[in-house]
């Protein structure tokens, strides 16, 4: 990103879409805008450029819209935390399902150990995890200039290292040497990454202090924060929506406009009813005319049949009289 683009992004984040005058274009309350992004907790942003990068969000991310939202939220509650909770809850639930599937696959592919050996292996894993977390925290404190805190954490790391050496020796003595050399894997409960029992401290510190693991911690902590009051927030949002749908009194200045609108609607309804009655009467008259035509044609055919039968009878009478005279 160039210096100009960085400056533009900073101005957008501070001043919103109206920093050049009137706000135009997309607004923060548009359905296409990511509500999790407005609350700074969209997983697409947090996990970007990690092993579990899930690509760009299919909703709009704009720093200026976030600034607009933060300003508008001070005036009226928009309850976007409910939408963000639903988003994060769905994402974390999906990740937890993948973690359980990874555990099942590991159990199927790795040699099964006795309960005693498994508990010893888990102890080594737990101590290694604590060492990795303490190392990552110590490095972060040192980078922030808090040297005393960093030194305290490093002392704790040394204590855990001694315990880990003892746990590894106990684990090694409880199983054959050939089996011990096999990498015993474990799935990280936070980010579902694979951790090995023989991973060194540097590898563990890189994992627990890495962007992927810290990103998942941020997402899970935000989810727990939103979950505390989620039922109350949902009830308040439903009540706010019902209040918005209530019929508001008509302002005095708009009464004439309202009366004209009602009169026009009444006239349209009356004209529509008249047209419907006119069409109904027209169809009725058409049916009557067609009925009269059918009756007239029927009478005409009956008259022709009678004349035909009458003329045929007179010819037969004359024929019989001629034969009798002969």
Coordinates of C-alpha atoms in Angstrom, one line a residue:
X1 CA 0.0 0.0 0.0
X2 CA 1.4 3.4 -1.0
X3 CA 1.8 6.3 1.4
X4 CA -1.2 8.1 -0.3
X5 CA -3.4 5.0 0.1
X6 CA -2.4 4.7 3.8
X7 CA -3.2 8.4 4.4
X8 CA -6.6 8.0 2.7
X9 CA -7.3 4.9 4.8
X10 CA -6.4 6.8 8.0
X11 CA -8.7 9.7 7.1
X12 CA -11.5 7.3 6.2
X13 CA -11.1 5.6 9.6
X14 CA -11.2 8.9 11.5
X15 CA -13.8 10.9 9.6
X16 CA -16.0 8.4 7.7
X17 CA -17.6 8.8 4.3
X18 CA -18.5 12.4 4.7
X19 CA -14.9 13.7 5.1
X20 CA -15.2 15.4 1.6
X21 CA -18.6 16.8 2.2
X22 CA -22.0 15.1 2.0
X23 CA -21.9 11.3 2.4
X24 CA -22.7 9.6 -0.9
X25 CA -22.9 6.0 -2.1
X26 CA -23.1 3.0 0.2
X27 CA -24.2 3.5 3.8
X28 CA -23.1 1.4 6.8
X29 CA -26.6 0.1 7.4
X30 CA -26.8 -1.5 3.9
X31 CA -27.4 -5.3 4.0
X32 CA -24.2 -5.8 1.9
X33 CA -22.0 -4.4 4.6
X34 CA -20.3 -6.8 7.0
X35 CA -21.5 -6.2 10.5
X36 CA -18.7 -8.2 12.0
X37 CA -16.2 -5.9 10.3
X38 CA -18.0 -2.9 11.7
X39 CA -17.3 -4.4 15.2
X40 CA -13.7 -5.3 14.3
X41 CA -14.2 -9.1 14.6
X42 CA -14.6 -10.5 11.1
X43 CA -12.6 -13.8 10.8
X44 CA -11.7 -13.0 7.2
X45 CA -9.6 -10.0 8.4
X46 CA -8.3 -11.6 11.6
X47 CA -7.0 -14.7 9.9
X48 CA -5.8 -13.1 6.7
X49 CA -2.3 -14.2 5.5
X50 CA -2.3 -17.3 7.9
X51 CA -2.4 -21.0 7.2
X52 CA -6.2 -20.9 7.6
X53 CA -6.7 -17.8 5.4
X54 CA -10.4 -18.1 4.3
X55 CA -10.1 -15.4 1.6
X56 CA -12.0 -12.2 1.2
X57 CA -15.3 -11.7 2.9
X58 CA -18.3 -11.7 0.5
X59 CA -19.6 -8.6 2.2
X60 CA -18.3 -5.0 2.0
X61 CA -15.4 -3.9 4.3
X62 CA -14.7 -0.2 4.4
X63 CA -13.0 1.8 7.1
X64 CA -15.1 4.9 6.3
X65 CA -18.3 2.9 6.9
X66 CA -16.9 1.7 10.2
X67 CA -16.3 5.3 11.3
X68 CA -19.9 6.2 10.2
X69 CA -21.2 3.3 12.2
X70 CA -19.3 4.2 15.4
X71 CA -20.6 7.7 15.2
X72 CA -24.2 6.6 14.5
X73 CA -24.0 4.0 17.3
X74 CA -23.5 6.8 19.8
X75 CA -26.9 8.3 18.9
X76 CA -28.9 5.1 18.5
X77 CA -28.4 1.4 19.2
X78 CA -28.3 -0.6 15.9
X79 CA -27.8 -4.1 17.6
X80 CA -25.2 -5.2 15.1
X81 CA -23.5 -7.2 17.9
X82 CA -26.4 -9.7 17.5
X83 CA -25.5 -10.2 13.8
X84 CA -21.8 -10.4 14.7
X85 CA -22.5 -13.1 17.3
X86 CA -24.4 -15.2 14.8
X87 CA -21.5 -14.9 12.4
X88 CA -18.8 -15.8 14.9
X89 CA -20.8 -18.6 16.5
X90 CA -21.3 -20.2 13.2
X91 CA -17.6 -19.9 12.3
X92 CA -16.3 -21.2 15.6
X93 CA -18.7 -24.1 15.6
X94 CA -17.5 -25.1 12.2
X95 CA -13.9 -24.9 13.4
X96 CA -14.6 -27.0 16.4
X97 CA -16.2 -29.7 14.2
X98 CA -13.0 -29.8 12.1
X99 CA -10.9 -30.1 15.3
X100 CA -13.0 -33.1 16.4
X101 CA -12.6 -34.7 13.0
X102 CA -8.8 -34.2 13.1
X103 CA -8.7 -35.9 16.5
X104 CA -10.6 -38.9 15.1
X105 CA -8.2 -39.2 12.2
X106 CA -5.2 -39.0 14.5
X107 CA -6.6 -41.7 16.7
X108 CA -7.1 -43.9 13.6
X109 CA -3.6 -43.4 12.2
X110 CA -1.4 -43.4 15.4
X111 CA -0.5 -46.4 17.4
X112 CA -2.8 -46.8 20.4
X113 CA -1.1 -46.4 23.7
X114 CA -2.1 -47.6 27.1
X115 CA -4.0 -45.2 29.4
X116 CA -0.9 -44.8 31.6
X117 CA 1.4 -43.9 28.7
X118 CA -1.3 -41.6 27.1
X119 CA -1.5 -39.7 30.4
X120 CA 2.3 -39.2 30.5
X121 CA 2.3 -38.1 26.8
X122 CA -0.5 -35.6 27.6
X123 CA 1.5 -34.2 30.5
X124 CA 4.5 -33.6 28.2
X125 CA 2.1 -31.9 25.7
X126 CA 0.6 -29.7 28.5
X127 CA 4.1 -28.6 29.8
X128 CA 5.3 -27.9 26.2
X129 CA 2.2 -25.8 25.6
X130 CA 2.8 -23.7 28.8
X131 CA 6.4 -23.2 27.8
X132 CA 5.4 -22.0 24.3
X133 CA 2.8 -19.6 25.6
X134 CA 5.1 -18.2 28.3
X135 CA 7.9 -17.7 25.7
X136 CA 5.5 -15.9 23.3
X137 CA 4.3 -13.7 26.1
X138 CA 7.8 -12.9 27.2
X139 CA 8.9 -11.9 23.7
X140 CA 5.8 -9.7 23.4
X141 CA 6.5 -8.0 26.7
X142 CA 10.1 -7.4 25.7
X143 CA 9.0 -5.9 22.4
X144 CA 6.8 -3.5 24.4
X145 CA 9.7 -2.4 26.6
X146 CA 8.4 -4.2 29.8
X147 CA 11.7 -5.8 30.6
X148 CA 10.9 -6.8 34.2
X149 CA 7.7 -8.6 33.2
X150 CA 9.6 -10.3 30.4
X151 CA 12.3 -11.6 32.9
X152 CA 9.6 -12.9 35.2
X153 CA 8.0 -14.9 32.4
X154 CA 11.4 -16.3 31.4
X155 CA 11.9 -17.5 35.0
X156 CA 8.6 -19.3 34.8
X157 CA 9.7 -20.8 31.5
X158 CA 12.8 -22.3 33.1
X159 CA 10.7 -23.9 35.8
X160 CA 8.4 -25.5 33.2
X161 CA 11.4 -26.7 31.3
X162 CA 12.7 -28.6 34.3
X163 CA 9.3 -30.2 34.8
X164 CA 9.1 -31.1 31.1
X165 CA 12.5 -32.8 31.1
X166 CA 11.3 -35.0 34.0
X167 CA 8.0 -35.7 32.3
X168 CA 9.8 -36.6 29.0
X169 CA 12.1 -39.0 30.8
X170 CA 9.2 -40.7 32.5
X171 CA 7.4 -41.0 29.2
X172 CA 10.5 -42.4 27.5
X173 CA 10.9 -45.1 30.2
X174 CA 7.3 -46.2 29.9
X175 CA 7.6 -47.4 26.2
X176 CA 10.0 -49.0 23.8
X177 CA 12.6 -46.9 22.2
X178 CA 11.3 -47.6 18.7
X179 CA 7.9 -46.4 19.6
X180 CA 9.3 -43.3 21.4
X181 CA 11.0 -42.0 18.2
X182 CA 7.6 -41.9 16.5
X183 CA 6.1 -38.4 16.5
X184 CA 3.1 -38.3 18.8
X185 CA 0.8 -35.6 17.5
X186 CA -1.9 -33.6 19.2
X187 CA -4.5 -31.1 17.9
X188 CA -4.5 -27.6 19.3
X189 CA -7.8 -26.9 20.9
X190 CA -7.7 -23.3 19.9
X191 CA -6.7 -23.2 16.2
X192 CA -6.8 -27.0 15.3
X193 CA -3.1 -27.0 14.3
X194 CA -1.0 -30.2 14.8
X195 CA 1.5 -30.1 17.6
X196 CA 4.2 -32.8 18.1
X197 CA 5.5 -34.1 21.4
X198 CA 9.1 -33.7 20.2
X199 CA 8.6 -30.1 19.1
X200 CA 11.2 -27.8 20.5
X201 CA 10.5 -24.6 22.5
X202 CA 11.2 -22.3 19.6
X203 CA 8.7 -24.2 17.4
X204 CA 6.1 -24.0 20.2
X205 CA 6.7 -20.3 20.9
X206 CA 6.3 -19.5 17.2
X207 CA 3.0 -21.4 17.2
X208 CA 1.5 -19.9 20.4
X209 CA 2.7 -16.4 19.5
X210 CA 1.8 -16.7 15.8
X211 CA -0.9 -14.8 14.0
X212 CA -3.0 -17.9 13.5
X213 CA -3.2 -18.9 17.2
X214 CA -3.6 -15.4 18.5
X215 CA -6.2 -14.7 15.8
X216 CA -8.3 -17.6 17.0
X217 CA -7.9 -16.5 20.6
X218 CA -9.2 -13.0 19.6
X219 CA -12.2 -14.5 17.8
X220 CA -13.1 -16.9 20.7
X221 CA -12.7 -14.1 23.3
X222 CA -14.9 -11.8 21.3
X223 CA -17.5 -14.6 20.9
X224 CA -17.5 -15.1 24.7
X225 CA -17.9 -11.4 25.3
X226 CA -20.9 -11.2 22.9
X227 CA -22.4 -14.4 24.3
X228 CA -22.8 -12.9 27.9
X229 CA -25.7 -10.7 27.0
X230 CA -26.9 -12.1 23.7
X231 CA -30.4 -13.2 24.9
X232 CA -31.1 -9.8 26.4
X233 CA -29.7 -8.0 23.2
X234 CA -32.0 -10.2 21.0
X235 CA -35.0 -9.2 23.1
X236 CA -34.1 -5.6 23.0
X237 CA -33.7 -5.7 19.2
X238 CA -37.1 -7.3 18.8
X239 CA -38.7 -4.6 21.0
X240 CA -37.0 -1.9 19.0
X241 CA -38.3 -3.3 15.7
X242 CA -41.8 -3.4 17.1
X243 CA -41.5 0.2 18.2
X244 CA -40.4 1.2 14.7
X245 CA -43.5 -0.5 13.2
X246 CA -46.0 1.3 15.4
X247 CA -48.4 3.8 13.7
X248 CA -47.1 7.3 14.2
X249 CA -49.4 10.3 14.5
X250 CA -49.8 12.4 11.3
X251 CA -48.0 15.8 11.6
X252 CA -50.3 18.8 11.4
X253 CA -48.5 20.2 8.3
X254 CA -49.1 16.9 6.5
X255 CA -52.8 16.6 7.2
X256 CA -53.9 18.3 4.0
X257 CA -51.5 16.1 2.0
X258 CA -52.8 13.0 3.8
X259 CA -56.4 14.1 3.2
X260 CA -55.8 14.6 -0.6
X261 CA -54.1 11.2 -0.8
X262 CA -57.0 9.5 0.9
X263 CA -59.5 11.3 -1.4
X264 CA -57.5 10.3 -4.5
X265 CA -57.4 6.7 -3.2
X266 CA -61.2 6.7 -2.6
X267 CA -61.8 8.1 -6.1
X268 CA -59.6 5.4 -7.6
X269 CA -61.5 2.7 -5.7
X270 CA -64.8 4.1 -6.8
X271 CA -63.8 4.3 -10.5
X272 CA -62.5 0.8 -10.3
X273 CA -65.8 -0.4 -8.9
X274 CA -67.7 1.4 -11.6
X275 CA -65.6 -0.1 -14.3
X276 CA -66.0 -3.5 -12.8
X277 CA -69.8 -3.1 -12.7
X278 CA -69.9 -1.8 -16.3
X279 CA -67.9 -4.7 -17.5
X280 CA -70.2 -7.1 -15.6
X281 CA -73.3 -5.5 -17.2
X282 CA -71.7 -5.5 -20.6
X283 CA -70.9 -9.2 -20.3
X284 CA -74.5 -9.9 -19.1
X285 CA -76.0 -8.0 -22.1
X286 CA -73.7 -9.9 -24.5
X287 CA -74.9 -13.2 -23.0
X288 CA -78.5 -12.1 -23.4
X289 CA -78.0 -11.2 -27.0
X290 CA -76.4 -14.5 -27.7
X291 CA -79.2 -16.3 -26.0
X292 CA -81.8 -14.4 -28.1
X293 CA -79.9 -15.2 -31.3
X294 CA -79.9 -18.9 -30.4
X295 CA -83.7 -18.9 -29.7
X296 CA -84.3 -17.0 -33.0
X297 CA -82.3 -19.4 -35.0
X298 CA -84.0 -22.3 -33.3
X299 CA -87.5 -20.9 -34.2
X300 CA -86.5 -20.3 -37.7
X301 CA -85.3 -23.9 -38.1
X302 CA -88.6 -25.2 -36.7
X303 CA -90.6 -23.1 -39.2
X304 CA -88.6 -24.4 -42.1
X305 CA -89.1 -27.9 -40.9
X306 CA -92.9 -27.4 -40.7
X307 CA -93.0 -25.9 -44.2
X308 CA -90.9 -28.7 -45.5
X309 CA -93.2 -31.3 -44.0
X310 CA -96.3 -29.5 -45.2
X311 CA -95.1 -29.3 -48.8
X312 CA -94.1 -32.9 -48.8
X313 CA -97.6 -33.9 -47.6
X314 CA -99.4 -32.0 -50.3
X315 CA -97.2 -33.6 -53.0
X316 CA -98.1 -37.1 -51.7
X317 CA -101.8 -36.2 -51.7
X318 CA -101.7 -35.1 -55.4
X319 CA -99.8 -38.3 -56.3
X320 CA -102.4 -40.5 -54.7
X321 CA -105.3 -38.7 -56.4
X322 CA -103.7 -39.2 -59.9
X323 CA -103.2 -42.9 -59.3
X324 CA -106.8 -43.3 -58.2
X325 CA -108.2 -41.5 -61.4
X326 CA -106.1 -43.7 -63.7

